[in-house]
Amino acid sequence: MDYSTMCPKYEAAADILGKKWTGRIIRVLLGGPKRFKEIKEQIPEMSDKMLTDRMKELETITIIKRQVYPEMPVRIEYELTGKGRELEPVIESIQKWGEQWM
């Protein structure tokens, strides 16, 4: 691999994962589909607005999908797409590095 120049695709991926809260949201959703409240319970220090904003961003870039169930009351769940699930080894590597060095 050539590390002498910066690859635009690497930069784009690093920008996504480097945003505050994004890695944590993906890690939570690796456990399966979750409702907004369930995600918030696992990341309590994150504001509702920030979670909403990050979820919209991740949905726009097709890392997560939002599923609306027409029940009463309406139920909405978020889950990783195939693209999002492909991040599992990346998240696991960060976890392993953190356990060793942090």
XYZ file of C-alpha atoms in Angstrom, residues 14-36 38-47 50-51 54-55 57-58 63-64 78-80 84 87-88 90-92 94-95 102:
53
model
C -12.026 8.802 8.238
C -14.246 11.903 8.228
C -17.368 9.765 8.718
C -15.940 7.604 11.508
C -14.129 10.548 13.080
C -17.302 12.502 13.769
C -18.166 12.552 17.437
C -20.748 9.881 18.352
C -20.795 8.130 14.959
C -18.619 5.196 16.006
C -20.683 4.707 19.152
C -23.954 4.701 17.209
C -22.593 2.125 14.763
C -21.298 0.008 17.663
C -24.738 0.060 19.325
C -26.452 -0.925 16.058
C -24.043 -3.825 15.534
C -26.164 -5.449 18.256
C -29.195 -5.405 15.948
C -32.108 -3.067 15.154
C -32.891 -0.500 17.835
C -35.444 2.192 18.502
C -34.292 5.766 19.096
C -32.785 2.228 23.006
C -29.858 3.912 21.238
C -30.173 6.905 23.568
C -30.135 4.613 26.628
C -26.779 3.184 25.520
C -25.318 6.646 24.815
C -26.987 8.745 27.553
C -24.512 11.633 27.395
C -25.549 12.404 23.790
C -28.340 14.947 23.274
C -27.269 15.309 18.152
C -28.523 11.725 17.926
C -26.188 11.813 13.300
C -28.912 9.305 12.455
C -26.416 11.745 8.285
C -25.856 7.993 8.547
C -24.908 3.226 6.618
C -28.190 2.847 8.491
C -32.926 1.847 12.969
C -30.562 -0.809 11.716
C -27.312 -1.073 9.846
C -22.924 -0.394 7.783
C -17.802 -1.662 9.499
C -17.875 -4.388 12.167
C -13.219 -1.726 11.854
C -15.164 -1.132 15.085
C -13.749 -4.348 16.583
C -10.740 0.133 17.375
C -12.123 -1.683 20.438
C -6.028 3.375 26.394
